[in-house]
Short mmCIF file of N, CA and C in Angstrom, two decimals:
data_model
loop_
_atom_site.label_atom_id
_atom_site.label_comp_id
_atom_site.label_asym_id
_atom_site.label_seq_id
_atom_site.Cartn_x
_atom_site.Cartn_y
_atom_site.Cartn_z
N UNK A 1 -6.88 148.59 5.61
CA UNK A 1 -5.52 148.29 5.99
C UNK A 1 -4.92 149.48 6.75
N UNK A 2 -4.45 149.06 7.71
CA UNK A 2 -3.62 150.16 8.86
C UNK A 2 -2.46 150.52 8.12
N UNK A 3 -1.83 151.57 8.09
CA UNK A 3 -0.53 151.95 7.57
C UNK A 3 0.12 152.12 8.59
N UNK A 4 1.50 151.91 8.74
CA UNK A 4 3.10 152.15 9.74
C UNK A 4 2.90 153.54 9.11
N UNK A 5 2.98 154.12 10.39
CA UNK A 5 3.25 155.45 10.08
C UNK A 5 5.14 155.89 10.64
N UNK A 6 5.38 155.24 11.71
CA UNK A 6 6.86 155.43 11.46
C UNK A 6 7.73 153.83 11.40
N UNK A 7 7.97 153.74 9.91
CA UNK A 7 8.06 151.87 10.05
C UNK A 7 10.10 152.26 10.38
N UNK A 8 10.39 150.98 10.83
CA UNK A 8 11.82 150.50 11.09
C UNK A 8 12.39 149.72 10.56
N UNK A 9 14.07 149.84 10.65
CA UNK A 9 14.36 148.14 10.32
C UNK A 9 15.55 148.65 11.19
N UNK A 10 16.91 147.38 11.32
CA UNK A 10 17.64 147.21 11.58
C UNK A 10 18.99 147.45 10.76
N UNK A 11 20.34 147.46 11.04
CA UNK A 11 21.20 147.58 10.10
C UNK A 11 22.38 147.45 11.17
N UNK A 12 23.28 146.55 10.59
CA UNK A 12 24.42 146.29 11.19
C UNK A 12 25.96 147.02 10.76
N UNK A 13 26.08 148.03 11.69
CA UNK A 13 27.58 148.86 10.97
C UNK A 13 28.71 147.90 10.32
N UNK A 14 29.06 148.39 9.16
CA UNK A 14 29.95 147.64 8.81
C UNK A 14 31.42 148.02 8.90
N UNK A 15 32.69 147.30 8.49
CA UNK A 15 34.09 147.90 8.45
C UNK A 15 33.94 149.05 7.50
N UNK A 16 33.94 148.51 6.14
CA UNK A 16 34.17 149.60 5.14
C UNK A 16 33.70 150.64 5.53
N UNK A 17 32.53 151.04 6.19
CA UNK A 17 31.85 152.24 6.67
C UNK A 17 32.04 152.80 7.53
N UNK A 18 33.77 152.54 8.25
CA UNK A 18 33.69 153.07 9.91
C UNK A 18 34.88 153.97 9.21
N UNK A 19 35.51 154.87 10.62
CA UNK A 19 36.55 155.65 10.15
C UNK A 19 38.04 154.96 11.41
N UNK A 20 38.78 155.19 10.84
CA UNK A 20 39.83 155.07 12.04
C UNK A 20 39.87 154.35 13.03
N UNK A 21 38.37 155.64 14.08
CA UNK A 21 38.40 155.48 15.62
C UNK A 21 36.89 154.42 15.25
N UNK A 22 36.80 153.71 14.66
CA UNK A 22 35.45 152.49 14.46
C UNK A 22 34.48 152.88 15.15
N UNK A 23 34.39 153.98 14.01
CA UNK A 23 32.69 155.18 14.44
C UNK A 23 32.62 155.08 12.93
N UNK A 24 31.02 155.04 12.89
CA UNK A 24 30.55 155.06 11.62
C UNK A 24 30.97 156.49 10.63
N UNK A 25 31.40 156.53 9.52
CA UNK A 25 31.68 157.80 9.39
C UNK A 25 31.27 158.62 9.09
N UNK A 26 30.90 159.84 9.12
CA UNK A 26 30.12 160.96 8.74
C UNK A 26 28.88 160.74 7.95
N UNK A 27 29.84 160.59 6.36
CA UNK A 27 28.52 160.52 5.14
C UNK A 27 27.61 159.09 5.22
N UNK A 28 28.15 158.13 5.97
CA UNK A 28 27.81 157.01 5.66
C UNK A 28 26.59 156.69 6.20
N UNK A 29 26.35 157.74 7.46
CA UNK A 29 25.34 157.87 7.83
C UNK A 29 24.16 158.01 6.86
N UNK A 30 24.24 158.87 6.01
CA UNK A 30 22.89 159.20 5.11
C UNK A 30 22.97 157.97 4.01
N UNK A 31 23.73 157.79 3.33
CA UNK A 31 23.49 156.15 3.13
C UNK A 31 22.71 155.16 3.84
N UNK A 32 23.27 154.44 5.22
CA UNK A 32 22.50 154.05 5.80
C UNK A 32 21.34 154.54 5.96
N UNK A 33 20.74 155.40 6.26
CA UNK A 33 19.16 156.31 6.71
C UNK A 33 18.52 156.17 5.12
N UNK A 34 19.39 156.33 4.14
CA UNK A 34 18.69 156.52 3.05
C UNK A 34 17.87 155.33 3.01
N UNK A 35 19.16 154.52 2.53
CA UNK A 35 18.80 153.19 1.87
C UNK A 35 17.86 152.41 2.72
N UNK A 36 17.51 152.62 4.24
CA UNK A 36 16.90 152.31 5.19
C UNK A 36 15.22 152.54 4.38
N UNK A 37 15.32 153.97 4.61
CA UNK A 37 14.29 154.61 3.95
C UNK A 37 13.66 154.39 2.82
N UNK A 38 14.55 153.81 1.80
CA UNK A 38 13.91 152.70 0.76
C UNK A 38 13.20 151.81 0.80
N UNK A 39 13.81 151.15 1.64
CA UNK A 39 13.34 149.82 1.98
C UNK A 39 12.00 149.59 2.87
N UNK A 40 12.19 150.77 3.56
CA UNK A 40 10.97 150.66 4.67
C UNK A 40 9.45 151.22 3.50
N UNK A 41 9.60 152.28 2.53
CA UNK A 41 8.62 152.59 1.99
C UNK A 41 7.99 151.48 0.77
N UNK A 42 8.96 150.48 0.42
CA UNK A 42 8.88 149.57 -0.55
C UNK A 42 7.96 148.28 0.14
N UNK A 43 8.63 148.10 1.94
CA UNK A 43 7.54 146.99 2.60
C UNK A 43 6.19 147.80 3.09
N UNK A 44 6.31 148.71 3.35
CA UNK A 44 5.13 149.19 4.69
C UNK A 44 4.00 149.80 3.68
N UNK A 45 4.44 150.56 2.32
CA UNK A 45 3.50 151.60 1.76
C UNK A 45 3.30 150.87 -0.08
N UNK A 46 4.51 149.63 -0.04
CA UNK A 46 4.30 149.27 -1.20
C UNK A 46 4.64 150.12 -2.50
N UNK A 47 5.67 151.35 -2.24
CA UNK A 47 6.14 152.14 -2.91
C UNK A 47 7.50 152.28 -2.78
N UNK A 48 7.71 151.46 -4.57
CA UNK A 48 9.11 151.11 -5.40
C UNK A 48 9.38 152.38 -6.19
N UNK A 49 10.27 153.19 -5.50
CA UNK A 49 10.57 154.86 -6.33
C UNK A 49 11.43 154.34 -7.37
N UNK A 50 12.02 153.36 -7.54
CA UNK A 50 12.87 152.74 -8.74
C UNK A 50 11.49 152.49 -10.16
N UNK A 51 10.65 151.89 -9.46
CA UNK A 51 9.74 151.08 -10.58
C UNK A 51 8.47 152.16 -10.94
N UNK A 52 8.89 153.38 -10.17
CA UNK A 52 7.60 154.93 -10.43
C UNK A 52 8.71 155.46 -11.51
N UNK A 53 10.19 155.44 -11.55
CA UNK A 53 10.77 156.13 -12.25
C UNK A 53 11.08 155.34 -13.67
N UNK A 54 10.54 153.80 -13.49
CA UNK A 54 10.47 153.38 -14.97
C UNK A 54 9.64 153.46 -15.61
N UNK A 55 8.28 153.16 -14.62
CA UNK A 55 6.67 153.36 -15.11
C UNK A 55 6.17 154.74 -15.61
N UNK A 56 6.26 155.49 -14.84
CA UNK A 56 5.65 156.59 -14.87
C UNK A 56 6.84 158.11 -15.11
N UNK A 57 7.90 157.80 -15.10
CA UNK A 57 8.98 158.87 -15.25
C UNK A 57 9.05 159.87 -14.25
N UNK A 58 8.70 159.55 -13.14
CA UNK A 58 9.04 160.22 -11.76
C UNK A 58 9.44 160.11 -11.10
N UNK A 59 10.39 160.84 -10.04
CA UNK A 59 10.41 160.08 -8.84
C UNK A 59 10.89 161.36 -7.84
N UNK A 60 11.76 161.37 -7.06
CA UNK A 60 12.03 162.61 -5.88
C UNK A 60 13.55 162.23 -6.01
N UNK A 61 14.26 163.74 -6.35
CA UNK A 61 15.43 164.04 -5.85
C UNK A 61 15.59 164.88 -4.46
N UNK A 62 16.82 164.78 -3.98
CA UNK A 62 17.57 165.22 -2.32
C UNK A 62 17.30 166.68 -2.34
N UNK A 63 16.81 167.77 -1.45
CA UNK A 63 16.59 169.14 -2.21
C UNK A 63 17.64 169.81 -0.90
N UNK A 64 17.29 169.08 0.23
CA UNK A 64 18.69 169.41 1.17
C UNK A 64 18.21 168.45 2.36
N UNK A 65 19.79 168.22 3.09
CA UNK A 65 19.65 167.10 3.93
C UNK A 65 20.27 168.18 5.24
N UNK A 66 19.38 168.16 6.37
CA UNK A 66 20.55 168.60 7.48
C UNK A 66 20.76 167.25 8.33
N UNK A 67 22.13 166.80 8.81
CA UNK A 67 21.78 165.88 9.88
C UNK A 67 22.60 166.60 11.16
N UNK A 68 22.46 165.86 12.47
CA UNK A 68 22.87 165.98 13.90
C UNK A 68 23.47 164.53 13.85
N UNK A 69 24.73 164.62 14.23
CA UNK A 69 25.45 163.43 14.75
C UNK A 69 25.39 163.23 16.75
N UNK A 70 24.64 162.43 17.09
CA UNK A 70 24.33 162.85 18.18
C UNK A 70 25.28 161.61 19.80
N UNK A 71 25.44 160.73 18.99
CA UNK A 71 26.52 159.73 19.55
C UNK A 71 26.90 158.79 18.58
N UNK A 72 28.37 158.31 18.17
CA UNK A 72 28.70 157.36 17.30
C UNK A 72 28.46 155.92 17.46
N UNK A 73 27.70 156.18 16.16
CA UNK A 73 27.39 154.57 15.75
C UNK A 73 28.41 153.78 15.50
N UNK A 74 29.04 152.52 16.38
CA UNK A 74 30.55 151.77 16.53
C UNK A 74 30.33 150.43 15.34
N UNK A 75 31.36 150.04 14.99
CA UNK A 75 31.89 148.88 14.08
C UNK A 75 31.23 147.88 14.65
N UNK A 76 30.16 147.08 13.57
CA UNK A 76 29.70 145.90 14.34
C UNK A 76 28.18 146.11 15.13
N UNK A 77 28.46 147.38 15.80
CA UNK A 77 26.81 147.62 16.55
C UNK A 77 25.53 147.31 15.36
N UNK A 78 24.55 146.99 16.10
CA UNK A 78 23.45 146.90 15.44
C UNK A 78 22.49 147.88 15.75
N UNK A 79 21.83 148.78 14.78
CA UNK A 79 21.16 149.72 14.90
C UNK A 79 20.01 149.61 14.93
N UNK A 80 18.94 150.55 15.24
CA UNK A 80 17.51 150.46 14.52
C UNK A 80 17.19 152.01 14.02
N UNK A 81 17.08 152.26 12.61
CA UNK A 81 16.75 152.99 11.92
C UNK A 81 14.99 153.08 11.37
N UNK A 82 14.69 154.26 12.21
CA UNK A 82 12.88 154.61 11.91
C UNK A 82 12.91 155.76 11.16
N UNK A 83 11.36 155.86 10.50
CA UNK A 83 11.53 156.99 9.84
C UNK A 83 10.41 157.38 9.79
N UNK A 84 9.77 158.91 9.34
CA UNK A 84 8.48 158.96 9.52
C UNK A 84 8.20 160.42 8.30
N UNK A 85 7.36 160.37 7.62
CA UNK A 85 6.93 161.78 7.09
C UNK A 85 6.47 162.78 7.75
N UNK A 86 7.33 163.56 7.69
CA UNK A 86 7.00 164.90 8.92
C UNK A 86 5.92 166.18 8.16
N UNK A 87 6.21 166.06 7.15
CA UNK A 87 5.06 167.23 6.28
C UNK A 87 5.39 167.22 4.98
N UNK A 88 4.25 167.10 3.76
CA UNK A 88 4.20 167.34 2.42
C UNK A 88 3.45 168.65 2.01
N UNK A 89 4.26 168.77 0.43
CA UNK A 89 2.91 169.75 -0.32
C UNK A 89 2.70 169.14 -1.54
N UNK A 90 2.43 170.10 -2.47
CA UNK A 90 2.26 169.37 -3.85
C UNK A 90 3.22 168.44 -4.11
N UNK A 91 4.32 169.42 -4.23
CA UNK A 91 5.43 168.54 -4.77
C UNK A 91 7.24 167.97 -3.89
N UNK A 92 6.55 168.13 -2.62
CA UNK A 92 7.84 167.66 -1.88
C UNK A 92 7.46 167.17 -0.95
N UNK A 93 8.66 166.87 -0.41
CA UNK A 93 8.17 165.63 0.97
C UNK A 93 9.41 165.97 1.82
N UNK A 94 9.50 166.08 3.34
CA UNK A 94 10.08 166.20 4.31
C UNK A 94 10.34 164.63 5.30
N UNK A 95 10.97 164.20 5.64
CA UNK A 95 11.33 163.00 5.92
C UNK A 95 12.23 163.22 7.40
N UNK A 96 11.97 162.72 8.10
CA UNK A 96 13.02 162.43 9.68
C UNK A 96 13.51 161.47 9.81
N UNK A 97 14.49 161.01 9.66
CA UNK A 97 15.17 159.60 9.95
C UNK A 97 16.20 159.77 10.65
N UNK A 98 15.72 158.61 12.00
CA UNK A 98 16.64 158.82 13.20
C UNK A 98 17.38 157.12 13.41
N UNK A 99 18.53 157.26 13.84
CA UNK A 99 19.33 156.21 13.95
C UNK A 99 19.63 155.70 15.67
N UNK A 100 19.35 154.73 15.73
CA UNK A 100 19.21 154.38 16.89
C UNK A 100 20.51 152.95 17.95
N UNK A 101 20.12 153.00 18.89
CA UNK A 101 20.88 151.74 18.71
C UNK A 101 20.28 150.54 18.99
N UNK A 102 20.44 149.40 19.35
CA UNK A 102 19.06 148.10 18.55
C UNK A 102 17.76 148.76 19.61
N UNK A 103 17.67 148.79 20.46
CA UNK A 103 16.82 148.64 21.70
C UNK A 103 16.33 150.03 21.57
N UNK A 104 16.53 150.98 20.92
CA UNK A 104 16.39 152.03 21.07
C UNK A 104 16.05 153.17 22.44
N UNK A 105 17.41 152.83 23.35
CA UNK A 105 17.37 153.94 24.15
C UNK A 105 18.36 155.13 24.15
N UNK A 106 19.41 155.11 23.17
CA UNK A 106 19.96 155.83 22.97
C UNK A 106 19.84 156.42 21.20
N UNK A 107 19.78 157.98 20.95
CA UNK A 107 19.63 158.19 19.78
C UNK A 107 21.10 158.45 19.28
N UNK A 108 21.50 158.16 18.06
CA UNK A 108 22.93 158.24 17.70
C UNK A 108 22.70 159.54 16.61
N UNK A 109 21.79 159.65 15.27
CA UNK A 109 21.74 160.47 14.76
C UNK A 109 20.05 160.87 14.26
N UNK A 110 20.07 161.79 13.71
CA UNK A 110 18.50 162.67 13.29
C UNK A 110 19.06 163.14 11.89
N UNK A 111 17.96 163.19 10.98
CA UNK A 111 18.01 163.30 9.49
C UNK A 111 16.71 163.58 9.24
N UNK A 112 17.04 165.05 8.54
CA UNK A 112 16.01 165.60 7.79
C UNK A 112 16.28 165.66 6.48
N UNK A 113 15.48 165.35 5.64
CA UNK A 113 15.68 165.61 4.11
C UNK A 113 14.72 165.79 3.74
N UNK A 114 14.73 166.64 2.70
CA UNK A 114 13.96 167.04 1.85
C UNK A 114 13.74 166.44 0.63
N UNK A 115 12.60 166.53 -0.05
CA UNK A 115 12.58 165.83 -1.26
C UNK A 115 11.63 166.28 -2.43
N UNK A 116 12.14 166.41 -3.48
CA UNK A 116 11.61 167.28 -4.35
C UNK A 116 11.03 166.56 -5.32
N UNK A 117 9.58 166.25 -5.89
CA UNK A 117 9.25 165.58 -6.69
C UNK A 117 9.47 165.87 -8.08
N UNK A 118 10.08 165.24 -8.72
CA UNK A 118 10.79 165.42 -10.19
C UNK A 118 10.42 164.37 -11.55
N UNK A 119 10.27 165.51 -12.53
CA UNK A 119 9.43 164.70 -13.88
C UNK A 119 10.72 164.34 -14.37
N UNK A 120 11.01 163.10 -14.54
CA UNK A 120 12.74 162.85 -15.23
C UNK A 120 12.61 163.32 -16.95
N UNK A 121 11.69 163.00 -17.61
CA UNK A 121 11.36 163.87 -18.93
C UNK A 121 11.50 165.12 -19.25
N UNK A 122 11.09 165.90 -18.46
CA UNK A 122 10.86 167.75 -18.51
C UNK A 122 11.80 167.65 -18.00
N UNK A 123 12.38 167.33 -16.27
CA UNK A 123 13.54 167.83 -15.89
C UNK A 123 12.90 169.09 -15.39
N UNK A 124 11.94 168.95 -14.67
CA UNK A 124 11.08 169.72 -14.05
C UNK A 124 10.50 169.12 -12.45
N UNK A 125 10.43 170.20 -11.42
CA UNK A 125 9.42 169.60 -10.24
C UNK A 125 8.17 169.29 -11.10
N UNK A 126 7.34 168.37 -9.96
CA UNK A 126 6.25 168.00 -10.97
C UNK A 126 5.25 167.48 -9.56
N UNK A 127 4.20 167.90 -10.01
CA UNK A 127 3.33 167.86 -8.42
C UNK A 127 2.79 166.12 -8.14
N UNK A 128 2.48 166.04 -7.06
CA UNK A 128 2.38 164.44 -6.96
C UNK A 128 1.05 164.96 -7.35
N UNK A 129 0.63 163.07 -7.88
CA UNK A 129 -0.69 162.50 -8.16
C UNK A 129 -1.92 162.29 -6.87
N UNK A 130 -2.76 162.04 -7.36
CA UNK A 130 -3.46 162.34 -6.21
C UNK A 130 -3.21 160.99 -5.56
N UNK A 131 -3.22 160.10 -5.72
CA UNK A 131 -2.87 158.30 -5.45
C UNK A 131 -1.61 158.89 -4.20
N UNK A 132 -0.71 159.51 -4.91
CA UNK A 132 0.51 159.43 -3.42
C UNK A 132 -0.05 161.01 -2.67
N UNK A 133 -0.86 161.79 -2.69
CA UNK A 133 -1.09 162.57 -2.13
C UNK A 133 -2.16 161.57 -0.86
N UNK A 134 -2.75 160.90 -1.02
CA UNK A 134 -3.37 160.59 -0.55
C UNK A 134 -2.66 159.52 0.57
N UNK A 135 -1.71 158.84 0.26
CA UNK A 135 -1.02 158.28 0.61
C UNK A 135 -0.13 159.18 2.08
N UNK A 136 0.35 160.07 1.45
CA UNK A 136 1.09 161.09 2.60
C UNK A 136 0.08 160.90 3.64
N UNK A 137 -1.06 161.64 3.14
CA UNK A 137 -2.00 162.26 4.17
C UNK A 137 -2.60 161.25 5.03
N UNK A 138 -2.08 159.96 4.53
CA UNK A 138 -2.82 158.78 5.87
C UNK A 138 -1.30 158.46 6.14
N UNK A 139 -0.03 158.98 6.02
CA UNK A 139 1.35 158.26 7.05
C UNK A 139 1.52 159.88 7.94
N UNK A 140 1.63 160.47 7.36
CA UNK A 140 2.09 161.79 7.83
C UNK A 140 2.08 161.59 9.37
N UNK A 141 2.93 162.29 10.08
CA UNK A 141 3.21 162.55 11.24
C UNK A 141 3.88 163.84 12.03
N UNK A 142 3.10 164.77 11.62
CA UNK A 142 3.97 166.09 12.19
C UNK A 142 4.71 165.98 13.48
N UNK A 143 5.84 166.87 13.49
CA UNK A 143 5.86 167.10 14.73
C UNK A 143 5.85 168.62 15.07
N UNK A 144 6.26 169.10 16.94
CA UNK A 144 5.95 170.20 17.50
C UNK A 144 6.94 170.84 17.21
N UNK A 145 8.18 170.78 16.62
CA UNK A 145 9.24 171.63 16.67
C UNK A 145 9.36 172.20 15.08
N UNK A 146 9.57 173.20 15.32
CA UNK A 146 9.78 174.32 14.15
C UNK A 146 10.95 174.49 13.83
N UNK A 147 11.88 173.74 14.02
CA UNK A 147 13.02 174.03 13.38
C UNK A 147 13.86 173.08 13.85
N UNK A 148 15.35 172.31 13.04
CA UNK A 148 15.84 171.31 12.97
C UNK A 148 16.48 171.40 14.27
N UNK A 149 17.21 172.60 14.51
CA UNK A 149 17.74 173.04 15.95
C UNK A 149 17.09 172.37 16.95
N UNK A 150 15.78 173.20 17.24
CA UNK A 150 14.62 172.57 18.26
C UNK A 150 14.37 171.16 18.41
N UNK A 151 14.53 171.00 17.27
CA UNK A 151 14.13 169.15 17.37
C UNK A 151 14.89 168.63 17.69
N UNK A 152 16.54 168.78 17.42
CA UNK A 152 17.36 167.96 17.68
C UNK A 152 17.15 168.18 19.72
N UNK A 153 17.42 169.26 20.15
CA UNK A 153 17.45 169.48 21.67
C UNK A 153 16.19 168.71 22.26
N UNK A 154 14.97 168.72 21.45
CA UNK A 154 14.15 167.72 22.00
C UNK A 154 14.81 165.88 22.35
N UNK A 155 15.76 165.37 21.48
CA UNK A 155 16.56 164.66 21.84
C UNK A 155 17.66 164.06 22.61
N UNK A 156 18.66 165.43 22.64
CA UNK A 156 19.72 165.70 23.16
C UNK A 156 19.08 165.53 25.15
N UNK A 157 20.11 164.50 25.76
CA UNK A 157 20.59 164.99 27.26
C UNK A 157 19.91 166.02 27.86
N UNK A 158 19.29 166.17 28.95
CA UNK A 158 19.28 167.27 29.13
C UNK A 158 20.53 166.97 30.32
N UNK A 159 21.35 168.17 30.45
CA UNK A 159 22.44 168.59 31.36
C UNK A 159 22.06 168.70 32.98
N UNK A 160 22.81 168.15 33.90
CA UNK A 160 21.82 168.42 35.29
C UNK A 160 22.78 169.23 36.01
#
């Protein structure tokens, strides 16, 4: 079986989530990307972090998120939100999730987060199993930029 290595879905901005000027608002962004990000690892990889944290008492907390707001996502627009694993180790996982708009020729935002694998028992990091290590190592998708800065300008306009 082939794995999506950067799988997608769609998401339609809503009212409650806009501000004022009917731009999506700040935080709501990582909501959206998150919950995106759920969903996409639950169809494409068959991994329910809800049903690892009942089964097995694990799962990954947020260890830090940077994002780039790069054009506003408007009231009503329909997006397309991808995401891809940019690099693991034992016990964490790095994640890029970029927000798009449906057709994807314009990027609206970039999201990096981090993620820390956590024993909910100990209340301890706790190293992945070899089952999701193995797993990373067939989605993984590095990229060339070394730093969130860099990457975002790989995006950004260039100015003429």
């Amino acid at each position: 079986m082939t794995l999506t290595k950067t799988p997608e879905s769609k998401a339609l901005i809503r009212f409650q989530d806009c501000d004022p000027f009917n731009h999506l608002n700040n935080a709501s962004y990582i909501n959206y990307m998150i919950n995106a990000r759920e969903d996409q690892i639950k169809e494409c990889y068959n991994l329910d972090i809800f049903d690892l944290a009942k089964s097995k008492g694990v799962s990954w907390v947020v260890g830090t998120n940077q994002i780039a707001y790069i054009r506003p996502a408007l009231l009503m627009e329909k997006v397309t939100i991808d995401s891809q694993l940019i690099q693991f180790t034992e016990n964490q996982l790095q994640v890029e999730i970029r927000m798009w708009n449906q057709d994807k020729t314009e990027i609206k935002a970039i999201l990096w987060s981090t993620f820390v694998h956590f024993n909910l028992a100990k209340q301890k990091k706790w190293k992945h199993d070899q089952q999701l290590i193995e797993l990373f190592q067939n989605v993984v998708v590095p990229i060339s930029a070394t730093s969130f800065e860099e990457r975002i300008s790989q995006f950004k306009p260039q100015k003429v």
